[in-house]
Short mmCIF file of C-alpha atoms and ligand atoms in Angstrom, two decimals:
data_model
loop_
_atom_site.label_atom_id
_atom_site.label_comp_id
_atom_site.label_asym_id
_atom_site.label_seq_id
_atom_site.Cartn_x
_atom_site.Cartn_y
_atom_site.Cartn_z
CA UNK I 1 137.98 112.49 48.85
CA UNK I 2 138.78 109.58 46.58
CA UNK I 3 142.44 108.75 46.77
CA UNK I 4 142.51 106.29 43.91
CA UNK I 5 143.15 107.35 40.36
CA UNK I 6 141.90 103.98 39.14
CA UNK I 7 139.11 102.46 41.20
CA UNK I 8 138.09 98.81 40.86
CA UNK I 9 135.35 99.67 38.37
CA UNK I 10 137.60 101.90 36.22
CA UNK I 11 139.92 99.57 34.36
CA UNK I 12 143.56 100.63 34.63
CA UNK I 13 144.74 102.40 31.52
CA UNK I 14 148.25 102.82 30.24
CA UNK I 15 148.59 106.56 30.80
CA UNK I 16 151.76 108.10 29.40
CA UNK I 17 151.89 110.07 32.64
CA UNK I 18 149.65 110.80 35.56
CA UNK I 19 147.08 113.31 34.47
CA UNK I 20 145.39 115.83 36.75
CA UNK I 21 142.42 116.21 34.44
CA UNK I 22 141.42 112.75 35.71
CA UNK I 23 141.93 113.91 39.25
CA UNK I 24 138.65 114.29 41.15
CA UNK I 25 139.85 116.85 43.69
CA UNK I 26 141.22 119.39 41.23
CA UNK I 27 144.09 121.63 42.26
CA UNK I 28 144.18 123.36 45.63
CA UNK I 29 145.55 126.92 45.95
CA UNK I 30 149.10 127.22 47.30
CA UNK I 31 148.99 127.87 51.04
CA UNK I 32 152.01 125.78 52.06
CA UNK I 33 155.56 126.28 50.79
CA UNK I 34 157.96 123.41 51.28
CA UNK I 35 161.77 123.35 51.11
CA UNK I 36 163.29 119.92 50.44
CA UNK I 37 161.23 118.11 47.81
CA UNK I 38 162.38 114.55 48.38
CA UNK I 39 160.91 111.11 49.04
CA UNK I 40 160.25 111.74 52.73
CA UNK I 41 158.34 114.97 52.13
CA UNK I 42 156.14 113.15 49.65
CA UNK I 43 155.47 110.13 51.89
CA UNK I 44 154.86 112.27 54.98
CA UNK I 45 153.79 115.95 55.00
CA UNK I 46 152.29 115.86 51.48
CA UNK I 47 150.53 112.59 52.34
CA UNK I 48 149.06 114.07 55.55
CA UNK I 49 147.95 117.20 53.68
CA UNK I 50 146.34 115.06 50.97
CA UNK I 51 144.32 113.21 53.62
CA UNK I 52 143.20 116.30 55.56
CA UNK I 53 139.45 116.92 55.42
CA UNK I 54 140.12 120.42 54.07
CA UNK I 55 142.73 119.28 51.50
CA UNK I 56 140.93 121.17 48.74
CA UNK I 57 142.02 124.45 50.43
CA UNK I 58 145.66 123.52 50.99
CA UNK I 59 148.01 123.14 48.05
CA UNK I 60 151.77 122.76 48.49
CA UNK I 61 154.44 124.45 46.37
CA UNK I 62 157.45 122.24 46.90
CA UNK I 63 161.04 123.31 46.16
CA UNK I 64 164.00 120.98 45.66
CA UNK I 65 167.36 121.45 47.36
CA UNK I 66 170.56 121.18 45.36
CA UNK I 67 169.27 119.73 42.10
CA UNK I 68 166.17 120.43 39.99
CA UNK I 69 165.57 116.77 38.99
CA UNK I 70 162.83 115.85 41.46
CA UNK I 71 160.88 119.01 40.55
CA UNK I 72 161.22 118.40 36.82
CA UNK I 73 160.01 114.80 37.13
CA UNK I 74 157.06 115.76 39.32
CA UNK I 75 156.09 118.80 37.25
CA UNK I 76 155.88 116.47 34.21
CA UNK I 77 153.00 114.72 35.97
CA UNK I 78 151.43 117.92 37.30
CA UNK I 79 152.57 117.15 40.85
CA UNK I 80 150.69 113.85 41.08
CA UNK I 81 152.53 110.76 42.29
CA UNK I 82 151.86 107.39 43.83
CA UNK I 83 152.60 106.47 47.43
CA UNK I 84 153.26 102.75 47.63
CA UNK I 85 152.63 101.53 51.17
CA UNK I 86 154.77 98.42 51.42
CA UNK I 87 153.70 96.02 54.15
CA UNK I 88 155.05 92.54 54.84
CA UNK I 89 151.94 91.16 53.18
CA UNK I 90 151.84 93.32 50.03
CA UNK I 91 151.60 96.81 48.53
CA UNK I 92 148.78 99.33 48.47
CA UNK I 93 148.72 102.41 46.25
CA UNK I 94 147.46 105.98 46.78
CA UNK I 95 147.75 108.80 44.26
CA UNK I 96 148.58 111.98 46.17
CA UNK I 97 147.50 115.35 44.80
CA UNK I 98 148.52 117.88 47.46
CA UNK I 99 151.68 119.09 45.67
CA UNK I 100 150.31 121.59 43.17
CA UNK I 101 153.61 123.14 42.15
CA UNK I 102 157.04 121.48 42.00
CA UNK I 103 159.86 123.98 41.63
CA UNK I 104 163.65 123.96 41.21
CA UNK I 105 165.10 125.23 44.51
CA UNK I 106 167.34 127.62 42.59
CA UNK I 107 164.23 129.60 41.59
CA UNK I 108 164.52 131.83 44.63
CA UNK I 109 162.37 134.51 43.02
CA UNK I 110 159.41 132.12 42.89
CA UNK I 111 160.12 131.04 46.46
CA UNK I 112 160.16 134.65 47.68
CA UNK I 113 156.97 135.42 45.74
CA UNK I 114 155.11 132.50 47.28
CA UNK I 115 156.40 133.01 50.83
CA UNK I 116 155.37 136.69 50.58
CA UNK I 117 151.88 135.88 49.25
CA UNK I 118 149.01 136.65 51.66
CA UNK I 119 147.50 133.16 51.22
CA UNK I 120 150.66 131.38 52.37
CA UNK I 121 150.28 130.26 55.98
CA UNK I 122 152.85 127.51 56.49
CA UNK I 123 156.45 126.82 55.41
CA UNK I 124 157.54 123.22 56.00
CA UNK I 125 161.16 122.08 55.94
CA UNK I 126 162.90 118.78 55.22
CA UNK I 127 166.36 120.09 54.41
CA UNK I 128 168.37 117.39 56.33
CA UNK I 129 169.75 117.69 59.85
CA UNK I 130 173.13 118.95 58.68
CA UNK I 131 171.66 121.82 56.61
CA UNK I 132 170.79 123.87 59.70
CA UNK I 133 174.55 124.40 60.10
CA UNK I 134 174.10 124.51 63.85
CA UNK I 135 177.20 123.63 65.88
CA UNK I 136 177.44 121.60 69.09
CA UNK I 137 176.53 124.86 70.96
CA UNK I 138 173.10 125.02 69.25
CA UNK I 139 173.90 128.23 67.33
CA UNK I 140 174.43 128.87 63.62
CA UNK I 141 178.00 128.13 62.55
CA UNK I 142 178.77 131.41 60.79
CA UNK I 143 182.14 130.09 59.69
CA UNK I 144 180.71 127.26 57.55
CA UNK I 145 181.88 127.91 53.98
CA UNK I 146 178.42 127.87 52.38
CA UNK I 147 176.98 130.12 55.11
CA UNK I 148 179.80 132.62 54.54
CA UNK I 149 179.19 132.51 50.76
CA UNK I 150 175.43 133.03 51.12
CA UNK I 151 175.90 135.90 53.55
CA UNK I 152 178.17 137.60 51.01
CA UNK I 153 175.49 137.14 48.34
CA UNK I 154 172.75 138.51 50.60
CA UNK I 155 174.87 141.53 51.44
CA UNK I 156 175.74 142.22 47.81
CA UNK I 157 172.06 142.00 46.88
CA UNK I 158 172.82 139.98 43.76
CA UNK I 159 173.09 136.28 42.97
CA UNK I 160 171.14 133.31 44.24
CA UNK I 161 171.76 131.85 47.70
CA UNK I 162 172.58 128.15 47.58
CA UNK I 163 171.75 127.09 51.14
CA UNK I 164 168.15 126.47 52.20
CA UNK I 165 168.75 128.88 55.10
CA UNK I 166 169.91 131.66 52.78
CA UNK I 167 166.94 131.07 50.48
CA UNK I 168 164.45 131.04 53.33
CA UNK I 169 165.88 134.21 54.89
CA UNK I 170 165.59 136.00 51.55
CA UNK I 171 161.99 134.78 51.17
CA UNK I 172 161.09 135.92 54.70
CA UNK I 173 162.58 139.33 53.91
CA UNK I 174 160.14 139.47 50.97
CA UNK I 175 157.24 138.62 53.30
CA UNK I 176 158.30 141.35 55.68
CA UNK I 177 158.50 143.84 52.80
CA UNK I 178 155.06 142.77 51.52
CA UNK I 179 153.52 143.25 54.97
CA UNK I 180 151.69 139.94 54.74
CA UNK I 181 152.25 139.12 58.39
CA UNK I 182 152.94 136.04 60.46
CA UNK I 183 153.16 132.43 59.32
CA UNK I 184 154.42 129.17 60.79
CA UNK I 185 157.73 127.53 59.89
CA UNK I 186 157.42 123.82 60.59
CA UNK I 187 160.70 121.95 60.90
CA UNK I 188 160.35 118.28 59.86
CA UNK I 189 163.97 117.18 60.25
CA UNK I 190 165.14 114.71 62.89
CA UNK I 191 166.63 117.14 65.40
CA UNK I 192 165.83 117.49 69.06
CA UNK I 193 163.85 120.61 69.70
CA UNK I 194 163.78 121.13 65.95
CA UNK I 195 161.62 124.27 66.12
CA UNK I 196 164.26 125.97 68.26
CA UNK I 197 167.06 124.75 66.02
CA UNK I 198 165.25 126.13 62.96
CA UNK I 199 164.62 129.41 64.81
CA UNK I 200 168.27 129.76 65.83
CA UNK I 201 169.53 128.91 62.36
CA UNK I 202 167.13 131.25 60.50
CA UNK I 203 167.39 134.15 62.97
CA UNK I 204 171.18 133.61 63.15
CA UNK I 205 171.49 133.82 59.37
CA UNK I 206 169.14 136.81 59.12
CA UNK I 207 170.94 138.62 61.96
CA UNK I 208 174.30 138.26 60.25
CA UNK I 209 172.80 140.09 57.28
CA UNK I 210 170.17 142.50 58.64
CA UNK I 211 169.44 142.88 62.37
CA UNK I 212 166.03 144.45 61.71
CA UNK I 213 164.97 141.40 59.70
CA UNK I 214 166.20 139.08 62.46
CA UNK I 215 164.09 140.98 64.99
CA UNK I 216 161.06 140.89 62.71
CA UNK I 217 161.41 137.12 62.21
CA UNK I 218 161.88 136.60 65.93
CA UNK I 219 158.73 138.57 66.76
CA UNK I 220 156.51 137.49 63.86
CA UNK I 221 157.30 133.98 62.66
CA UNK I 222 156.18 130.97 64.68
CA UNK I 223 158.66 128.06 64.71
CA UNK I 224 156.74 124.83 65.28
CA UNK I 225 158.52 121.75 66.66
CA UNK I 226 157.61 118.34 65.32
CA UNK I 227 158.53 114.70 65.59
CA UNK I 228 158.15 113.04 62.19
CA UNK I 229 158.23 109.35 61.42
CA UNK I 230 157.87 107.18 58.34
CA UNK I 231 160.56 104.92 56.98
CA UNK I 232 161.02 105.95 53.34
CA UNK I 233 163.90 104.48 51.37
CA UNK I 234 165.07 106.05 48.12
CA UNK I 235 162.89 105.19 45.15
CA UNK I 236 164.42 102.66 42.74
CA UNK I 237 163.78 101.67 39.11
CA UNK I 238 162.17 98.49 40.45
CA UNK I 239 159.63 100.65 42.31
CA UNK I 240 158.64 102.39 39.06
CA UNK I 241 158.15 98.98 37.46
CA UNK I 242 156.10 97.74 40.44
CA UNK I 243 153.67 100.66 40.11
CA UNK I 244 153.33 100.10 36.39
CA UNK I 245 152.75 96.38 36.82
CA UNK I 246 150.18 96.78 39.59
CA UNK I 247 148.35 99.94 38.45
CA UNK I 248 148.80 100.02 34.70
CA UNK I 249 150.18 103.56 34.40
CA UNK I 250 153.66 104.95 34.32
CA UNK I 251 154.68 107.10 37.29
CA UNK I 252 158.24 108.47 37.16
CA UNK I 253 158.10 109.71 40.76
CA UNK I 254 156.47 107.11 42.98
CA UNK I 255 157.54 106.86 46.60
CA UNK I 256 157.69 103.67 48.64
CA UNK I 257 157.13 103.84 52.39
CA UNK I 258 156.21 101.59 55.27
CA UNK I 259 152.49 101.60 56.21
CA UNK I 260 153.27 103.17 59.62
CA UNK I 261 153.43 106.94 59.94
CA UNK I 262 153.46 109.36 62.82
CA UNK I 263 153.49 113.16 63.21
CA UNK I 264 153.54 114.98 66.55
CA UNK I 265 153.50 118.80 66.46
CA UNK I 266 153.80 121.55 69.06
CA UNK I 267 153.45 125.27 68.42
CA UNK I 268 151.28 128.01 66.96
CA UNK I 269 149.93 128.41 63.44
CA UNK I 270 149.13 132.15 63.32
CA UNK I 271 147.77 132.02 59.76
CA UNK I 272 146.03 128.64 60.02
CA UNK I 273 146.90 125.10 58.94
CA UNK I 274 145.30 122.06 57.29
CA UNK I 275 143.40 119.61 59.47
CA UNK I 276 146.34 117.20 59.59
CA UNK I 277 144.74 115.54 62.61
CA UNK I 278 142.25 113.96 60.16
CA UNK I 279 145.19 111.88 58.93
CA UNK I 280 146.36 111.03 62.46
CA UNK I 281 148.70 113.94 63.31
CA UNK I 282 148.78 114.72 67.02
CA UNK I 283 149.11 118.21 68.57
CA UNK I 284 150.73 118.37 72.02
CA UNK I 285 151.96 121.02 74.47
CA UNK I 286 155.18 119.26 75.40
CA UNK I 287 156.87 117.50 72.53
CA UNK I 288 160.16 116.56 74.20
CA UNK I 289 159.27 113.07 75.47
CA UNK I 290 157.87 112.05 72.03
CA UNK I 291 160.82 113.55 70.27
CA UNK I 292 163.34 111.77 72.47
CA UNK I 293 161.48 108.47 72.15
CA UNK I 294 161.66 108.68 68.37
CA UNK I 295 165.17 110.12 68.04
CA UNK I 296 166.74 107.74 70.55
CA UNK I 297 164.84 104.51 69.96
CA UNK I 298 164.21 104.64 66.21
CA UNK I 299 166.92 106.93 64.83
CA UNK I 300 169.49 105.83 67.43
CA UNK I 301 169.00 102.18 66.50
CA UNK I 302 169.17 103.15 62.83
CA UNK I 303 172.55 104.84 63.24
CA UNK I 304 173.91 101.98 65.33
CA UNK I 305 172.79 99.49 62.67
CA UNK I 306 174.15 101.73 59.89
CA UNK I 307 177.69 101.69 61.27
CA UNK I 308 177.84 98.30 63.04
CA UNK I 309 175.87 96.64 60.23
CA UNK I 310 178.10 97.90 57.42
CA UNK I 311 181.24 96.99 59.36
CA UNK I 312 179.81 93.46 59.59
CA UNK I 313 179.06 93.32 55.87
CA UNK I 314 175.31 94.05 55.81
CA UNK I 315 173.61 96.51 53.52
CA UNK I 316 170.03 96.92 54.74
CA UNK I 317 168.38 97.53 58.12
CA UNK I 318 166.50 94.22 57.99
CA UNK I 319 169.73 92.28 57.28
CA UNK I 320 171.65 94.00 60.07
CA UNK I 321 168.88 93.45 62.61
CA UNK I 322 168.82 89.75 61.78
CA UNK I 323 172.49 89.55 62.86
CA UNK I 324 172.51 88.66 66.60
CA UNK I 325 175.63 90.79 67.23
CA UNK I 326 173.91 93.92 65.88
CA UNK I 327 170.58 93.02 67.47
CA UNK I 328 172.20 92.70 70.93
CA UNK I 329 173.87 96.11 70.50
CA UNK I 330 170.50 97.66 69.61
CA UNK I 331 168.72 96.08 72.59
CA UNK I 332 171.50 97.25 74.96
CA UNK I 333 171.24 100.78 73.57
CA UNK I 334 167.47 100.71 73.93
CA UNK I 335 167.84 99.64 77.60
CA UNK I 336 170.00 102.69 78.26
CA UNK I 337 167.66 105.00 76.33
CA UNK I 338 164.60 103.58 78.06
CA UNK I 339 166.15 104.13 81.50
CA UNK I 340 166.34 107.83 80.67
CA UNK I 341 162.97 108.12 78.96
CA UNK I 342 161.04 106.42 81.74
CA UNK I 343 161.87 109.14 84.24
CA UNK I 344 160.41 111.85 81.99
CA UNK I 345 157.11 113.49 82.82
CA UNK I 346 154.29 111.81 80.93
CA UNK I 347 156.48 108.75 80.28
CA UNK I 348 153.59 106.33 80.84
CA UNK I 349 151.97 107.69 77.67
CA UNK I 350 155.08 106.78 75.75
CA UNK I 351 154.36 103.03 76.02
CA UNK I 352 157.99 102.22 75.50
CA UNK I 353 157.81 98.38 75.57
CA UNK I 354 155.13 98.44 72.85
CA UNK I 355 157.11 101.05 70.89
CA UNK I 356 160.24 98.85 71.02
CA UNK I 357 158.28 95.79 69.88
CA UNK I 358 156.75 97.77 67.01
CA UNK I 359 160.20 98.99 65.96
CA UNK I 360 161.52 95.44 65.76
CA UNK I 361 158.63 94.58 63.45
CA UNK I 362 159.11 97.76 61.35
CA UNK I 363 162.87 97.23 60.98
CA UNK I 364 162.33 93.58 60.04
CA UNK I 365 160.06 94.45 57.09
CA UNK I 366 162.31 92.81 54.51
CA UNK I 367 160.20 94.15 51.63
CA UNK I 368 161.48 97.66 52.48
CA UNK I 369 165.10 97.72 51.31
CA UNK I 370 166.27 100.50 53.62
CA UNK I 371 169.95 100.92 52.84
CA UNK I 372 172.38 101.44 55.70
CA UNK I 373 174.56 103.66 53.49
CA UNK I 374 171.66 106.16 53.25
CA UNK I 375 171.30 106.29 57.05
CA UNK I 376 175.09 106.51 57.62
CA UNK I 377 175.32 109.98 56.01
CA UNK I 378 175.92 113.09 58.14
CA UNK I 379 176.92 111.03 61.19
CA UNK I 380 178.62 113.88 63.05
CA UNK I 381 175.31 115.76 63.20
CA UNK I 382 173.04 112.75 63.73
CA UNK I 383 175.07 111.31 66.63
CA UNK I 384 174.62 114.56 68.57
CA UNK I 385 170.89 113.84 68.66
CA UNK I 386 170.91 110.06 68.77
CA UNK I 387 173.84 108.93 70.96
CA UNK I 388 175.21 111.92 72.90
CA UNK I 389 172.14 112.71 75.08
CA UNK I 390 171.81 109.07 76.17
CA UNK I 391 175.53 108.81 76.90
CA UNK I 392 175.45 112.03 78.91
CA UNK I 393 172.34 110.98 80.85
CA UNK I 394 173.83 107.58 81.65
CA UNK I 395 177.06 109.10 82.92
CA UNK I 396 175.18 111.70 84.95
CA UNK I 397 173.35 108.78 86.59
CA UNK I 398 176.70 107.19 87.51
CA UNK I 399 176.57 104.49 84.82
CA UNK I 400 179.03 103.89 81.97
CA UNK I 401 176.77 104.59 78.96
CA UNK I 402 178.72 101.87 77.14
CA UNK I 403 175.90 101.02 74.71
CA UNK I 404 175.48 104.65 73.58
CA UNK I 405 179.27 104.99 73.43
CA UNK I 406 179.38 101.89 71.22
CA UNK I 407 177.27 103.71 68.59
CA UNK I 408 179.88 106.48 68.46
CA UNK I 409 182.76 103.97 68.43
CA UNK I 410 181.09 102.12 65.52
CA UNK I 411 180.83 105.44 63.64
CA UNK I 412 184.55 106.04 64.26
CA UNK I 413 185.48 102.62 62.88
CA UNK I 414 183.12 103.03 59.94
CA UNK I 415 184.52 106.49 59.17
CA UNK I 416 188.03 105.00 58.97
CA UNK I 417 186.96 102.02 56.85
CA UNK I 418 184.45 103.57 54.41
CA UNK I 419 185.56 104.44 50.89
CA UNK I 420 183.68 107.74 51.15
CA UNK I 421 182.16 109.46 54.18
CA UNK I 422 179.30 111.85 53.36
CA UNK I 423 179.31 114.43 56.09
CA UNK I 424 179.68 118.22 56.24
CA UNK I 425 182.76 117.55 58.40
CA UNK I 426 184.21 114.90 56.04
CA UNK I 427 187.56 116.70 55.71
CA UNK I 428 187.98 116.98 59.50
CA UNK I 429 186.95 113.34 59.92
CA UNK I 430 189.59 112.24 57.41
CA UNK I 431 192.19 114.37 59.19
CA UNK I 432 191.30 112.88 62.59
CA UNK I 433 191.54 109.38 61.14
CA UNK I 434 195.15 110.01 60.21
CA UNK I 435 195.97 110.13 63.94
CA UNK I 436 196.06 106.98 66.05
CA UNK I 437 195.06 105.65 69.48
CA UNK I 438 193.54 108.03 72.01
CA UNK I 439 194.48 111.08 69.91
CA UNK I 440 192.33 109.83 67.04
CA UNK I 441 189.40 109.06 69.35
CA UNK I 442 189.64 112.49 70.93
CA UNK I 443 189.82 114.29 67.59
CA UNK I 444 186.80 112.42 66.21
CA UNK I 445 184.81 112.89 69.41
CA UNK I 446 185.60 116.59 69.34
CA UNK I 447 183.66 116.83 66.05
CA UNK I 448 180.58 115.33 67.69
CA UNK I 449 180.73 116.82 71.17
CA UNK I 450 183.74 118.77 72.48
CA UNK I 451 182.69 118.27 76.13
CA UNK I 452 182.84 114.49 75.75
CA UNK I 453 186.20 114.78 73.99
CA UNK I 454 187.55 116.52 77.09
CA UNK I 455 186.51 113.62 79.35
CA UNK I 456 189.37 111.12 79.48
CA UNK I 457 187.15 108.39 80.96
CA UNK I 458 184.89 108.64 77.88
CA UNK I 459 187.88 108.63 75.53
CA UNK I 460 189.23 105.48 77.26
CA UNK I 461 185.80 103.82 77.02
CA UNK I 462 185.60 104.57 73.29
CA UNK I 463 189.09 103.24 72.73
CA UNK I 464 188.09 99.94 74.36
CA UNK I 465 184.91 99.78 72.26
CA UNK I 466 186.51 100.50 68.88
CA UNK I 467 186.97 97.25 66.96
CA UNK I 468 183.82 95.62 68.44
CA UNK I 469 182.35 95.01 64.98
CA UNK I 470 185.62 94.20 63.22
CA UNK I 471 184.60 90.60 62.55
CA UNK I 472 182.42 90.36 59.41
CA UNK I 473 179.18 88.40 59.82
CA UNK I 474 179.01 87.55 56.16
CA UNK I 475 181.77 86.90 53.69
CA UNK I 476 182.24 89.94 51.43
C1 CS2 F 501 166.99 107.57 59.27
C2 CS2 F 501 165.69 108.36 59.16
O1 CS2 F 501 168.32 108.24 57.45
C3 CS2 F 501 168.17 108.29 58.68
O2 CS2 F 501 168.96 108.89 59.41
O3 CS2 F 501 167.23 107.26 60.61
O4 CS2 F 501 165.54 108.93 57.92
C4 CS2 F 501 164.46 107.50 59.50
O5 CS2 F 501 164.27 106.50 58.52
C5 CS2 F 501 163.22 108.32 59.64
O6 CS2 F 501 163.43 109.28 60.63
C6 CS2 F 501 162.03 107.44 59.98
O7 CS2 F 501 160.98 108.20 60.37
#
């Protein structure tokens, strides 16, 4: 399939908007429903679907989360948008056509209709790590305010759920009622064992409303685990201008991403799936080593840079990595992570030294302005996946885990210094920061992992590590 709207022999024209009538592949029927229409979905799952050999059979209906804006902008251009692959040496442009319907997430009726449709085979999710509302025990937090509100709505049978979980549960109830059978839910958020997390969250939410539905979901719906990877900063006005300048048409929804991308999946697709392997996706039996490699080495370093880097006055990943103090902290964390990845079964396939070298190159791509403030969000959830397992493994091996602990200590210092902390636990974080000394450390740690908070040696270690990045590297 041609992926270029304007080939070299078609001179670029100043289109008022992207226009599907010029699109060679036409419009595929909806067989995938997505929750979380954002930049990452468009640079990753939609991009893989677009490149699949059977793309003409697999259209995506993509729903936004809290706001309708992204759907409105994309619907204006009939779902078409440009992926700008931004390498050190320059940009390349692909017009992606796999999203055939862009819908406001609040349109739960449309969501339920599409999820219940016989043709729908796959539901993909990029709803953010925090949206699963799963506590440190791995189960749905039924006391979270928005979960409580959505459960009341579901029980009353009127009103529109506001959480992605509530919306999905309602849509799955419609599928059950329609008798259209099994499908696969594919979690594409950065969580360890994300298929199980999605299962626990969805079945937990359904069970609190209707036990029969929970049992049906448990026995019918396949929850696929994945490891997803492609650095995708938020789109800026400058990106819109870059597309216009280079391609000669106006796109109000382009997405900029690094050239690298990776997708590892594990699980069943009872109603079929696109041939994502044509675009490089890999299907494995045991996803855990890949997942840990990505979550610890890439996302772990990201979080460390987000907190340490901002404390030292940096604003992007590339700037923070160029600071020797931050770079040393990342390398030390990677040493600890690597020590615990290397023992895993199949670790040789992980090629960790090459993966680390590639990460340094990817993070140093200064043409990708990946803002640390974006990565810093939802720290209490992210640290559970990125720092805690390495810290626990190091301590179980009789070592201090100081480099993993430093990531958590940097988050604590950042959470006290930042003007605004975006986190589902923001109120508890602010409360903990009003304490001091070991009490503060313990209260903050309790929000990330209660078991660690109960370990006085860990609390002492964190107390020593707080303040490590107090010295700014650059004058404000
Ligand atoms: C980042 C990720 O914002 C974050 O927390 O660590 O979004 C990261 O850029 C992606 O996982 C890369 O694949």
